[in-house]
Short mmCIF file of C-alpha atoms and ligand atoms in Angstrom, two decimals:
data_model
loop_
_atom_site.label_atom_id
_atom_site.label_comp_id
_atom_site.label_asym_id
_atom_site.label_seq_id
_atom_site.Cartn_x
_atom_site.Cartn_y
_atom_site.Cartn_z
CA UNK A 1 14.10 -26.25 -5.94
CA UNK A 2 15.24 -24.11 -8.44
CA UNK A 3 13.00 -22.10 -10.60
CA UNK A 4 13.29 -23.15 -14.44
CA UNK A 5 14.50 -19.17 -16.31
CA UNK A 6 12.28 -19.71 -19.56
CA UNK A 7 8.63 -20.27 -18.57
CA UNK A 8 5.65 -19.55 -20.45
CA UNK A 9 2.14 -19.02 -19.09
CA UNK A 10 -0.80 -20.15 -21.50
CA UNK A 11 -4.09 -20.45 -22.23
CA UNK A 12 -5.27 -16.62 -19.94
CA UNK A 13 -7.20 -14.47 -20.82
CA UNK A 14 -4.97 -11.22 -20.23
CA UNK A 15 -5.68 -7.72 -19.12
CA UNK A 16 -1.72 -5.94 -19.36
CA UNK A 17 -3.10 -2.70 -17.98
CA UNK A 18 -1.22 -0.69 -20.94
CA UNK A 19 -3.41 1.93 -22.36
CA UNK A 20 -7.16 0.97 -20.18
CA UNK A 21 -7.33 -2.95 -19.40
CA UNK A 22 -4.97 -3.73 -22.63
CA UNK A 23 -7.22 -7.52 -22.74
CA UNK A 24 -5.78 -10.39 -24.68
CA UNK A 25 -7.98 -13.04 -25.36
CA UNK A 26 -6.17 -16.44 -25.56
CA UNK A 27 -3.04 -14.80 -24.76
CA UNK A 28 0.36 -15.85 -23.36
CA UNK A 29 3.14 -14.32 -21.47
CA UNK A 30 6.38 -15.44 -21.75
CA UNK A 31 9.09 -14.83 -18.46
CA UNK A 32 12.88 -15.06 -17.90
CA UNK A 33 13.37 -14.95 -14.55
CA UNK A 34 11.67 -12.65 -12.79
CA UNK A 35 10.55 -10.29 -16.13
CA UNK A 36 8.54 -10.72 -18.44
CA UNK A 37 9.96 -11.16 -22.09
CA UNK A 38 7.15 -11.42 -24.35
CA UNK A 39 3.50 -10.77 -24.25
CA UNK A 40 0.62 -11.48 -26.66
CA UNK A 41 -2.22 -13.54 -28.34
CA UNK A 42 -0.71 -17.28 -28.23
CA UNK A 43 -1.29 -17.56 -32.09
CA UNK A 44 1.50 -14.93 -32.22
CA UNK A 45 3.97 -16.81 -30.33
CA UNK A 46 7.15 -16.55 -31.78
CA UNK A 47 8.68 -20.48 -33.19
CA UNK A 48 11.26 -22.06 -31.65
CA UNK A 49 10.58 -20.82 -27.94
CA UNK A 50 11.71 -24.07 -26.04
CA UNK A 51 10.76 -22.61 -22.43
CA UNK A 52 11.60 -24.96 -19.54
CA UNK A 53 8.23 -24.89 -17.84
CA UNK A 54 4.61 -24.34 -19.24
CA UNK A 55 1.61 -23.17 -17.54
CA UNK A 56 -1.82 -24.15 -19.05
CA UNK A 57 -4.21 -21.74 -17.71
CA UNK A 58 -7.26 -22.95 -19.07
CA UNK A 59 -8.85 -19.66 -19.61
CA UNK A 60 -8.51 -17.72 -16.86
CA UNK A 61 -7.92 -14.22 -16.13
CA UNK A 62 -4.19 -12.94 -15.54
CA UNK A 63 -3.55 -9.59 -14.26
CA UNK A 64 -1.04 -7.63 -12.81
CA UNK A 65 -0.35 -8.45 -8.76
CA UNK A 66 -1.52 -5.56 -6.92
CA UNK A 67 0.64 -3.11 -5.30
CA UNK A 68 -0.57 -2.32 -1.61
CA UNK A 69 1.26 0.68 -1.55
CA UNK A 70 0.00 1.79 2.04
CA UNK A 71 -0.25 -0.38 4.96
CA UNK A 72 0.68 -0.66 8.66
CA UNK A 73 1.23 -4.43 8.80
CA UNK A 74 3.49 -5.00 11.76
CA UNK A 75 1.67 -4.00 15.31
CA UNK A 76 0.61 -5.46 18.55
CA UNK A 77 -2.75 -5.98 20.13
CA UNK A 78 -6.28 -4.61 18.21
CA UNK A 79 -8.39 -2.09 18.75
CA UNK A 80 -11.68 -3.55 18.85
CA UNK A 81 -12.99 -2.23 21.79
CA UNK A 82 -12.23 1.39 20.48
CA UNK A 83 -14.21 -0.08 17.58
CA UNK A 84 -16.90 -0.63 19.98
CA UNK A 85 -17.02 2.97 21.47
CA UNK A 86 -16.98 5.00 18.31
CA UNK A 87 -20.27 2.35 17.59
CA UNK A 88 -21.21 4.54 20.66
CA UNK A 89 -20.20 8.35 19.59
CA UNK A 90 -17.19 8.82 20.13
CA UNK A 91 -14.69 10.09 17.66
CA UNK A 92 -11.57 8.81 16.07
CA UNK A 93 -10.11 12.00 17.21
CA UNK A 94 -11.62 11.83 20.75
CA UNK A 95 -10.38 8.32 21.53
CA UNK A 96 -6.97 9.71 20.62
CA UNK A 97 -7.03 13.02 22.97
CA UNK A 98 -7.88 10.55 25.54
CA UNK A 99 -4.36 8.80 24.58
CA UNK A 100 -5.96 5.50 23.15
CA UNK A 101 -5.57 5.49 19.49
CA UNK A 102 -2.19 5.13 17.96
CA UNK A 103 -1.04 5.07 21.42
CA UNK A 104 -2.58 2.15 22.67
CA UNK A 105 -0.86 0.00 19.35
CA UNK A 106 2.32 1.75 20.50
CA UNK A 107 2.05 0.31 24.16
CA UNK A 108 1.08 -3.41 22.70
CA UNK A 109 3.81 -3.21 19.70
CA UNK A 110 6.43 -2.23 22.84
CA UNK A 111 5.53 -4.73 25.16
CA UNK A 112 5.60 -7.82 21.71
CA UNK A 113 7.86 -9.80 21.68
CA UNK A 114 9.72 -9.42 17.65
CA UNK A 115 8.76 -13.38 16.96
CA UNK A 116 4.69 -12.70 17.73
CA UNK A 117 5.23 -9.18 15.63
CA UNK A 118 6.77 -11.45 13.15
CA UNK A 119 4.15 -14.17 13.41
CA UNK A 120 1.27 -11.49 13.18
CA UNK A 121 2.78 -9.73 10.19
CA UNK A 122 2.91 -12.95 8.44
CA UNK A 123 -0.38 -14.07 8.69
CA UNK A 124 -1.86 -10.49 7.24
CA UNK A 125 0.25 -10.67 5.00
CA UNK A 126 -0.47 -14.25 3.66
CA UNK A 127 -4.14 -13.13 3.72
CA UNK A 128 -3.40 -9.84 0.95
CA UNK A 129 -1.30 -12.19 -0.62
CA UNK A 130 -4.04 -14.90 -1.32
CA UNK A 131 -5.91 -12.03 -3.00
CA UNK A 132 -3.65 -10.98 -5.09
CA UNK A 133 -0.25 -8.63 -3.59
CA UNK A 134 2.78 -9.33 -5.07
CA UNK A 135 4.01 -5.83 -3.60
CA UNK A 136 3.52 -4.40 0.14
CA UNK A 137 4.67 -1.15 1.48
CA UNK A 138 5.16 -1.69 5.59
CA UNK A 139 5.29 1.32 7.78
CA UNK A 140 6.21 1.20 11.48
CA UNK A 141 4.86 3.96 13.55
CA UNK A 142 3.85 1.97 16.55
CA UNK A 143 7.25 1.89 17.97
CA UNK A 144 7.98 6.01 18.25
CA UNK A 145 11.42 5.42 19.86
CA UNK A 146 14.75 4.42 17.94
CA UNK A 147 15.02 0.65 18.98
CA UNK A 148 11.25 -0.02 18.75
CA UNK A 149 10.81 1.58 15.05
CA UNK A 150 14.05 -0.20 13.74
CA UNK A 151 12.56 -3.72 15.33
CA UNK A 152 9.13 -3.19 13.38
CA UNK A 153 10.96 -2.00 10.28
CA UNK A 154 13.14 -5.36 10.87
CA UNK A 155 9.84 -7.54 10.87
CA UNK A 156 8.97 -6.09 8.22
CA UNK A 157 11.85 -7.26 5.87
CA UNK A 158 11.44 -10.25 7.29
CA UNK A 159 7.93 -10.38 6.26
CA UNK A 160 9.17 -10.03 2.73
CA UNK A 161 12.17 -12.43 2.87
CA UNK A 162 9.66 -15.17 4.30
CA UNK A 163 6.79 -14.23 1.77
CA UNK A 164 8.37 -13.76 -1.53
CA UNK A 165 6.33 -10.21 -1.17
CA UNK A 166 8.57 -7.20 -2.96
CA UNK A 167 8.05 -5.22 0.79
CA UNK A 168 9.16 -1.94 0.50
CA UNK A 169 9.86 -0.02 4.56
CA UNK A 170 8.38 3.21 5.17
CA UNK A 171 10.01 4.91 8.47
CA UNK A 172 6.29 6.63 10.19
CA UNK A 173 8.36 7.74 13.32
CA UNK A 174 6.25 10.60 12.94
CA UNK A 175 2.87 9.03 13.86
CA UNK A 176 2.06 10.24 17.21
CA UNK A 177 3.56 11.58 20.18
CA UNK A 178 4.91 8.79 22.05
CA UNK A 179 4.21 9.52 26.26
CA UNK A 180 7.54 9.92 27.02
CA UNK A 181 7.37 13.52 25.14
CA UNK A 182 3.76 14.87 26.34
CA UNK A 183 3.77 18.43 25.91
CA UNK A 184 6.59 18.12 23.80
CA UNK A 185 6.34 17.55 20.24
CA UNK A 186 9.54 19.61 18.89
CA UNK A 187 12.20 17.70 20.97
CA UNK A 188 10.24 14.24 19.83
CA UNK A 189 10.46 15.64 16.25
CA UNK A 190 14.13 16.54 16.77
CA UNK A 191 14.62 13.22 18.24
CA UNK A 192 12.85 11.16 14.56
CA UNK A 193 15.58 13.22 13.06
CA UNK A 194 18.57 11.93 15.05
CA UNK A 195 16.95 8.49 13.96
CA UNK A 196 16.56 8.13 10.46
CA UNK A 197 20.27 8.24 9.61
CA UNK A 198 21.36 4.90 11.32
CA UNK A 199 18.02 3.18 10.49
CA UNK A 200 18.34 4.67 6.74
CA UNK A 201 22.58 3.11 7.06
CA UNK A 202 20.67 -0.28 8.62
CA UNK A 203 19.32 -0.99 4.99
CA UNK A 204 15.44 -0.24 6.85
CA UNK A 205 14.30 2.88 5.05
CA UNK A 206 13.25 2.99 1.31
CA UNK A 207 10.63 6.36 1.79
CA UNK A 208 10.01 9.06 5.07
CA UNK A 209 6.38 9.58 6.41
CA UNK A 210 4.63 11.89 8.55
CA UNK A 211 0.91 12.19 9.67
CA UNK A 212 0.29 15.78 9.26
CA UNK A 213 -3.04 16.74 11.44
CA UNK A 214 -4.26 18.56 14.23
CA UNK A 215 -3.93 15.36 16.85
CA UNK A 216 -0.58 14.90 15.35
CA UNK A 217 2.20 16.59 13.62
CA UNK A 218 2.33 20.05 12.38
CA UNK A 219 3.47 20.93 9.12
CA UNK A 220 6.21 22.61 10.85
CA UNK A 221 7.04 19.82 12.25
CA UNK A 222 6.75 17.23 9.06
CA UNK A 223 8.77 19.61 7.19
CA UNK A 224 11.91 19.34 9.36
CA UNK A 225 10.91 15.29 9.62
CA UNK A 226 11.36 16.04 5.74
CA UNK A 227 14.29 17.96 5.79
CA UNK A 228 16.18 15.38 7.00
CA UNK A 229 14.70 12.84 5.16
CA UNK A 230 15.88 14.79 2.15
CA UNK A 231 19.72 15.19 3.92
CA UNK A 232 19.66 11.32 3.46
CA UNK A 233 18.58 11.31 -0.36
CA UNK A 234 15.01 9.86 0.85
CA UNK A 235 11.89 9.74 -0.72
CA UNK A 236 9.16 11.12 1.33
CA UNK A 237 4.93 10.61 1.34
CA UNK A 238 2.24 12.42 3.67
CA UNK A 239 -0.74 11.58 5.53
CA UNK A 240 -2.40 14.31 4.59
CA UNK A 241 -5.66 16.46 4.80
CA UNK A 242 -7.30 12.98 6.51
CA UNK A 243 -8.93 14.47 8.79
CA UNK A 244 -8.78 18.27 8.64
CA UNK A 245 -6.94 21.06 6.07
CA UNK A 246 -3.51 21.38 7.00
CA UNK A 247 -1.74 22.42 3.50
CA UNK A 248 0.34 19.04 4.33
CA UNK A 249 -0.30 17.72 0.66
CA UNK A 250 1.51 20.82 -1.02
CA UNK A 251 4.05 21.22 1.74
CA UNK A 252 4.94 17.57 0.92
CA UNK A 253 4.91 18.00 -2.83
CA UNK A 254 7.03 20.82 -2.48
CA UNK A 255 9.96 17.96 -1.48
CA UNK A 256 8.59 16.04 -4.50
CA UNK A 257 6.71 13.62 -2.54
CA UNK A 258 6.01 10.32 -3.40
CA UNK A 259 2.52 10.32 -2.54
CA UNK A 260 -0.14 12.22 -0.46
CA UNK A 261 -2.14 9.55 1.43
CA UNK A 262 -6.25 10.08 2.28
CA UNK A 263 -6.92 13.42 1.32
CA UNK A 264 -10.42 13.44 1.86
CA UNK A 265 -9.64 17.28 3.50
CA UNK A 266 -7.68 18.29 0.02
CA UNK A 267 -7.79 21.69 -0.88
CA UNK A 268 -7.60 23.31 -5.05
CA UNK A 269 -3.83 24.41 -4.37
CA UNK A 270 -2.90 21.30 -2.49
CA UNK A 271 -3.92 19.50 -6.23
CA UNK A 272 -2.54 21.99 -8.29
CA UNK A 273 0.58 21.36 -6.05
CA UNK A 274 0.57 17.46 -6.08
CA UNK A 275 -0.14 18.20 -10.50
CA UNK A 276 3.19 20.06 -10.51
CA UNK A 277 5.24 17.68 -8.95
CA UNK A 278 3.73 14.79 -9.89
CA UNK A 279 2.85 12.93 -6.33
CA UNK A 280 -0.04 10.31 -6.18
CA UNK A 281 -2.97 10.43 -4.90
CA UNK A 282 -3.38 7.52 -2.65
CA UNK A 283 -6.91 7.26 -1.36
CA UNK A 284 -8.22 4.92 1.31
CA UNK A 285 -11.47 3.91 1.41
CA UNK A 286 -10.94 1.17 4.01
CA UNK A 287 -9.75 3.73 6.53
CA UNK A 288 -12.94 6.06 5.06
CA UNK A 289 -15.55 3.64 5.42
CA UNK A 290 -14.21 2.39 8.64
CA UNK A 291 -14.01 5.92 10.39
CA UNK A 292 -17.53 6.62 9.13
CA UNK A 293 -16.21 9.45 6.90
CA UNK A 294 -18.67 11.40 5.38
CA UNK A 295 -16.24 14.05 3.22
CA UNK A 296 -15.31 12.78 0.00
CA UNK A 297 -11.85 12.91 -1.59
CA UNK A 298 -12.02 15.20 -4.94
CA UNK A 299 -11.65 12.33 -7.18
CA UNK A 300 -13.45 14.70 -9.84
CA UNK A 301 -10.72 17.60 -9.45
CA UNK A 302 -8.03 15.07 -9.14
CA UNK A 303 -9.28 13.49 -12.86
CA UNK A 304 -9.06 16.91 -14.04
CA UNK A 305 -5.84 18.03 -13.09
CA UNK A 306 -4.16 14.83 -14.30
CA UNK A 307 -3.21 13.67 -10.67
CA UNK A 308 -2.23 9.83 -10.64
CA UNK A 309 -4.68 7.85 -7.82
CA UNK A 310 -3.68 5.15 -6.20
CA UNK A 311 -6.05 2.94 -3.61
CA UNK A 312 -4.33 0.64 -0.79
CA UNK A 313 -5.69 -0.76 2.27
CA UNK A 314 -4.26 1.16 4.80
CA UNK A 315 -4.06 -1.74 6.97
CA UNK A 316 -4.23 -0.81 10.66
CA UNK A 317 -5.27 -1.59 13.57
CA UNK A 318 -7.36 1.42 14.04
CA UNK A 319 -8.65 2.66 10.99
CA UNK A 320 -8.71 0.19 8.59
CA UNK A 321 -8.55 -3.76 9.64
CA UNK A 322 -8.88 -4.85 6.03
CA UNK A 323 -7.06 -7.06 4.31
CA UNK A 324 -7.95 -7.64 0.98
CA UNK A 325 -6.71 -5.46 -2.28
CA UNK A 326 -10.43 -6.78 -3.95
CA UNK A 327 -12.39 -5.43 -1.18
CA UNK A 328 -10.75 -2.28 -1.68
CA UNK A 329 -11.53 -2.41 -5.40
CA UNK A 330 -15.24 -2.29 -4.74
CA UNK A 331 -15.04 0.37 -1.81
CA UNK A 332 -13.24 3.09 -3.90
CA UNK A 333 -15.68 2.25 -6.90
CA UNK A 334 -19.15 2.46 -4.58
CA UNK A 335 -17.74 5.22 -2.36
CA UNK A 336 -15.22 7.49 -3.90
CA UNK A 337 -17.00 6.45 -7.32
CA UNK A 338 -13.69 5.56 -8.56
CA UNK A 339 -14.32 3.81 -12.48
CA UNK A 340 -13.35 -0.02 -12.00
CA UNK A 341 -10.41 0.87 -14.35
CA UNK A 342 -9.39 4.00 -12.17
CA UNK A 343 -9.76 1.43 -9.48
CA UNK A 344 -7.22 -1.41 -11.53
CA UNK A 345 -4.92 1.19 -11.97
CA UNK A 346 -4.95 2.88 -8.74
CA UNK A 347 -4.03 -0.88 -7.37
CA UNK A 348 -1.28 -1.52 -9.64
CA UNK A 349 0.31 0.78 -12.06
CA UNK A 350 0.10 3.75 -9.59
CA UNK A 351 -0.25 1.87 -6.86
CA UNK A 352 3.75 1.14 -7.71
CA UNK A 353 4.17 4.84 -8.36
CA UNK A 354 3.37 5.32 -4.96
CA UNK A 355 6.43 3.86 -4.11
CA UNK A 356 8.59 4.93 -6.75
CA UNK A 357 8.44 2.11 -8.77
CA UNK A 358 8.51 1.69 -12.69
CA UNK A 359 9.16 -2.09 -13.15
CA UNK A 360 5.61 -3.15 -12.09
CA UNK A 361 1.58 -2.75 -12.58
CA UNK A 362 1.94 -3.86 -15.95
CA UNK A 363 1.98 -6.98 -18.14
CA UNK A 364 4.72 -5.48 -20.70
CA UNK A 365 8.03 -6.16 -21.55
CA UNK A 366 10.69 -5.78 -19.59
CA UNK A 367 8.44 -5.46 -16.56
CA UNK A 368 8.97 -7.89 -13.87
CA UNK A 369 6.89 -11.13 -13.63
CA UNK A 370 4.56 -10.33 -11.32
CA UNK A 371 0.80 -11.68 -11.70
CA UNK A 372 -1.89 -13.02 -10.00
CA UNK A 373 -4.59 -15.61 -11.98
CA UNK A 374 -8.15 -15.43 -11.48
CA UNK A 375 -11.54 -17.48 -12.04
CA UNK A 376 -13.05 -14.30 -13.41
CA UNK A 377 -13.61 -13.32 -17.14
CA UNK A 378 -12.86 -9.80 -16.45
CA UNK A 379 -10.60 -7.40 -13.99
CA UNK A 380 -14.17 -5.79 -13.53
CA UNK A 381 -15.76 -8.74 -11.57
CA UNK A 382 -13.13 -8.34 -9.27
CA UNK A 383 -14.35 -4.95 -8.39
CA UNK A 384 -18.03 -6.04 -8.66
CA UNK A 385 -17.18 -9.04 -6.01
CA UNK A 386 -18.23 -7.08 -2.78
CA UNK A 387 -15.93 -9.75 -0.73
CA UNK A 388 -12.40 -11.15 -0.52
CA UNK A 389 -11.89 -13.05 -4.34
CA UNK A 390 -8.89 -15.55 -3.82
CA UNK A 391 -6.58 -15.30 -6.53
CA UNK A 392 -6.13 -18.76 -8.29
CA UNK A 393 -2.37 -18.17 -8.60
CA UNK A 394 0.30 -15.62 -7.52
CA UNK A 395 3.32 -15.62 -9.14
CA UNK A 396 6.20 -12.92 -8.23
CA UNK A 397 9.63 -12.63 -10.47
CA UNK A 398 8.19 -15.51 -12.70
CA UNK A 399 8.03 -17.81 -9.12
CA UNK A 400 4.69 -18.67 -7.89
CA UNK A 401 4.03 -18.12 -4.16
CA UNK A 402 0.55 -18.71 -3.45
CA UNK A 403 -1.56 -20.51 -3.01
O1 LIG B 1 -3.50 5.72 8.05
N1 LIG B 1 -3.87 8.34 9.99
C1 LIG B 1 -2.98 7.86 10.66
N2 LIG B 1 -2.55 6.61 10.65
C2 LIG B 1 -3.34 5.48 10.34
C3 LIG B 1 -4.18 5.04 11.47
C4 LIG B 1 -3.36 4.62 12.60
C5 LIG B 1 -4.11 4.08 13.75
O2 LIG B 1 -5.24 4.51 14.08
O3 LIG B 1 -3.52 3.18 14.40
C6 LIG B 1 -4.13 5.69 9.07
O4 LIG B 1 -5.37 5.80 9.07
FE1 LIG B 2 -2.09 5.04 7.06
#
């Protein structure tokens, strides 16, 4: 079937996301292709139009998809019972001394076979797309050795070829310590290096991340994971300051990161750092809530110093099972007492930031067609809705691919 170039999509009520919500009552947006061409109230509609396909909407409410900027889609196994025993007392950081953790999704993502990785990936990611994704950033980071990363970061793609998802591949090599290299984190760090250039010629690698902490990498280590990233003209992004201080957020900004991811441990000069060179904030309050977190991100010094926030799921098996983009609306508004507008913006306009994108988050022209349609009469019941709001309609590059 091939998708008619002119289409116009009537009757919303629209909320463009330029300059707050940017609402349009009765509006239309007009696409060719996969951008948009015109936006506006319907009785503005230029004459003469003659699109090939209209869309009634019959009133309801068309935003921006969302941009889940931070996820780790493509794993084997869960980690419920490690669920169970923090329920008990024991930490996130305990469970991974003990070598469960990441390292328990490393030995389930090894022993996968690529189809059931494949088949897994897709059905998360069918679920954020019902609520509203048009854009997905994949990390692997459960493979930790060359063959295994490249096969998750190869699902991945997949995921987006079979989805009609923009999925953008984010190269985590430097999760954990894999248990071939106990006791020795330099070679394993030497080893990511030697990595990234054939997965980067493979097409697999659009940004470089690290997890900067005490159970993981140093920022020693994450800056020569960086260094190389930079040999190869990559982007890079942090998880940073999750779940102690490490100075990882200014070290990465320093290489003009992308992004800084949790933060919840951020100090004044990793912000002032982040301001300078203009990385996001992405904050997670899936993986907050889930941990049982009790340190807040500054949202309030971030707001002041002009830092862009983001919010994603960080979907994972261990931190943050969650799958839905609303959900996450309403947790960084009741926890991290994020605005509902900071909220919008942090899952769409920045949200694409995060990933170094400027064609998306907005209803504007020239921007690409990328929306999801709602039975809601504002962008703030979405955040309000503590639960998983299915979107009435996705649509990505003007083509609609869910429901
Ligand atoms: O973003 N912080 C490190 N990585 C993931 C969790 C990974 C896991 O526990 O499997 C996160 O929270
Ligand atoms: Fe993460």
């Amino acid at each position: 079937m091939t998708q008619p170039r002119k289409q116009l999509w009537r009757g919303a009520r629209i909320s463009t996301m330029v300059d707050g919500w940017g609402l349009i009552e009765r509006g239309a947006v007009l696409t060719d292709g996969e951008q948009i061409t015109w936006v506006g109230a319907e009785a503005d509609l230029p004459a003469g139009l003659q699109p090939q396909a209209e869309h009634h909407l019959d009133g309801a409410l068309l935003t921006p998809g969302f941009v889940d900027a931070h996820t780790h889609l493509v794993y084997g196994g869960d980690r419920a019972a490690e669920f169970e025993q923090r329920l008990q007392g024991a930490s996130y950081e305990d469970i991974a001394r003990a070598g469960g953790g990441i390292r328990s999704t490393v030995a389930a993502t090894r022993a996968a076979r690529a189809d059931d990785l494949f088949a897994s990936g897709l059905r998360r990611a069918h679920t954020l797309r019902a609520g509203g994704v048009t854009t997905l950033e994949i990390k692997s980071g459960y493979g930790l050795e060359a063959a295994a990363e490249a096969r998750c970061l190869r699902v991945a793609r997949r995921v987006g070829r079979e989805t009609g998802l923009t999925v953008k591949t984010t190269c985590l090599a430097a999760h954990a310590l894999p248990p071939e290299f106990d006791g020795q984190p330099d070679a394993y760090i030497a080893a990511v290096c030697q990595w990234l250039p054939a997965l980067h010629a493979e097409g697999l690698v659009d940004a470089v991340d690290a997890f900067c902490e005490r159970i993981a990498f140093s920022p020693a280590q994450t800056r020569r994971v960086f260094e190389a990233a930079q040999a190869l003209g990559l982007p890079v992004k942090l998880h940073a300051e999750q779940l102690s201080d490490q100075g990882g957020a200014a070290l990465a900004a320093g290489f003009g990161a992308l992004s800084c991811d949790h933060l919840e441990w951020l100090s004044a000069d990793g912000i002032a750092a982040m301001q300078h060179a203009g990385t996001v904030a992405m904050l997670l309050p899936g993986a907050y809530y889930f941990l049982r977190e009790t340190r807040l991100p500054p949202v309030q010094a971030l707001r002041a110093a002009g830092v862009p926030i983001a919010i994603a799921t960080d979907h994972n098996p261990g931190s943050s099972p969650v799958l839905s983009m609303p959900l996450m609306l309403n947790m960084a508004c009741t926890l991290f007492r994020l605005t509902p507008l900071e909220a919008w913006l942090g899952a769409t306009l920045n949200g694409a930031r995060a990933l170094g994108l400027h064609d998306r988050g907005q209803i504007a022209i020239g921007q690409r067609a990328d929306f999801a349609v709602w039975d809601a009469n504002h962008p703030r019941d979405l955040a309000y809705a503590l639960g998983n709001p299915l979107a009435q309609a996705v649509i990505s590059g003007g083509a609609r691919i869910a429901p």
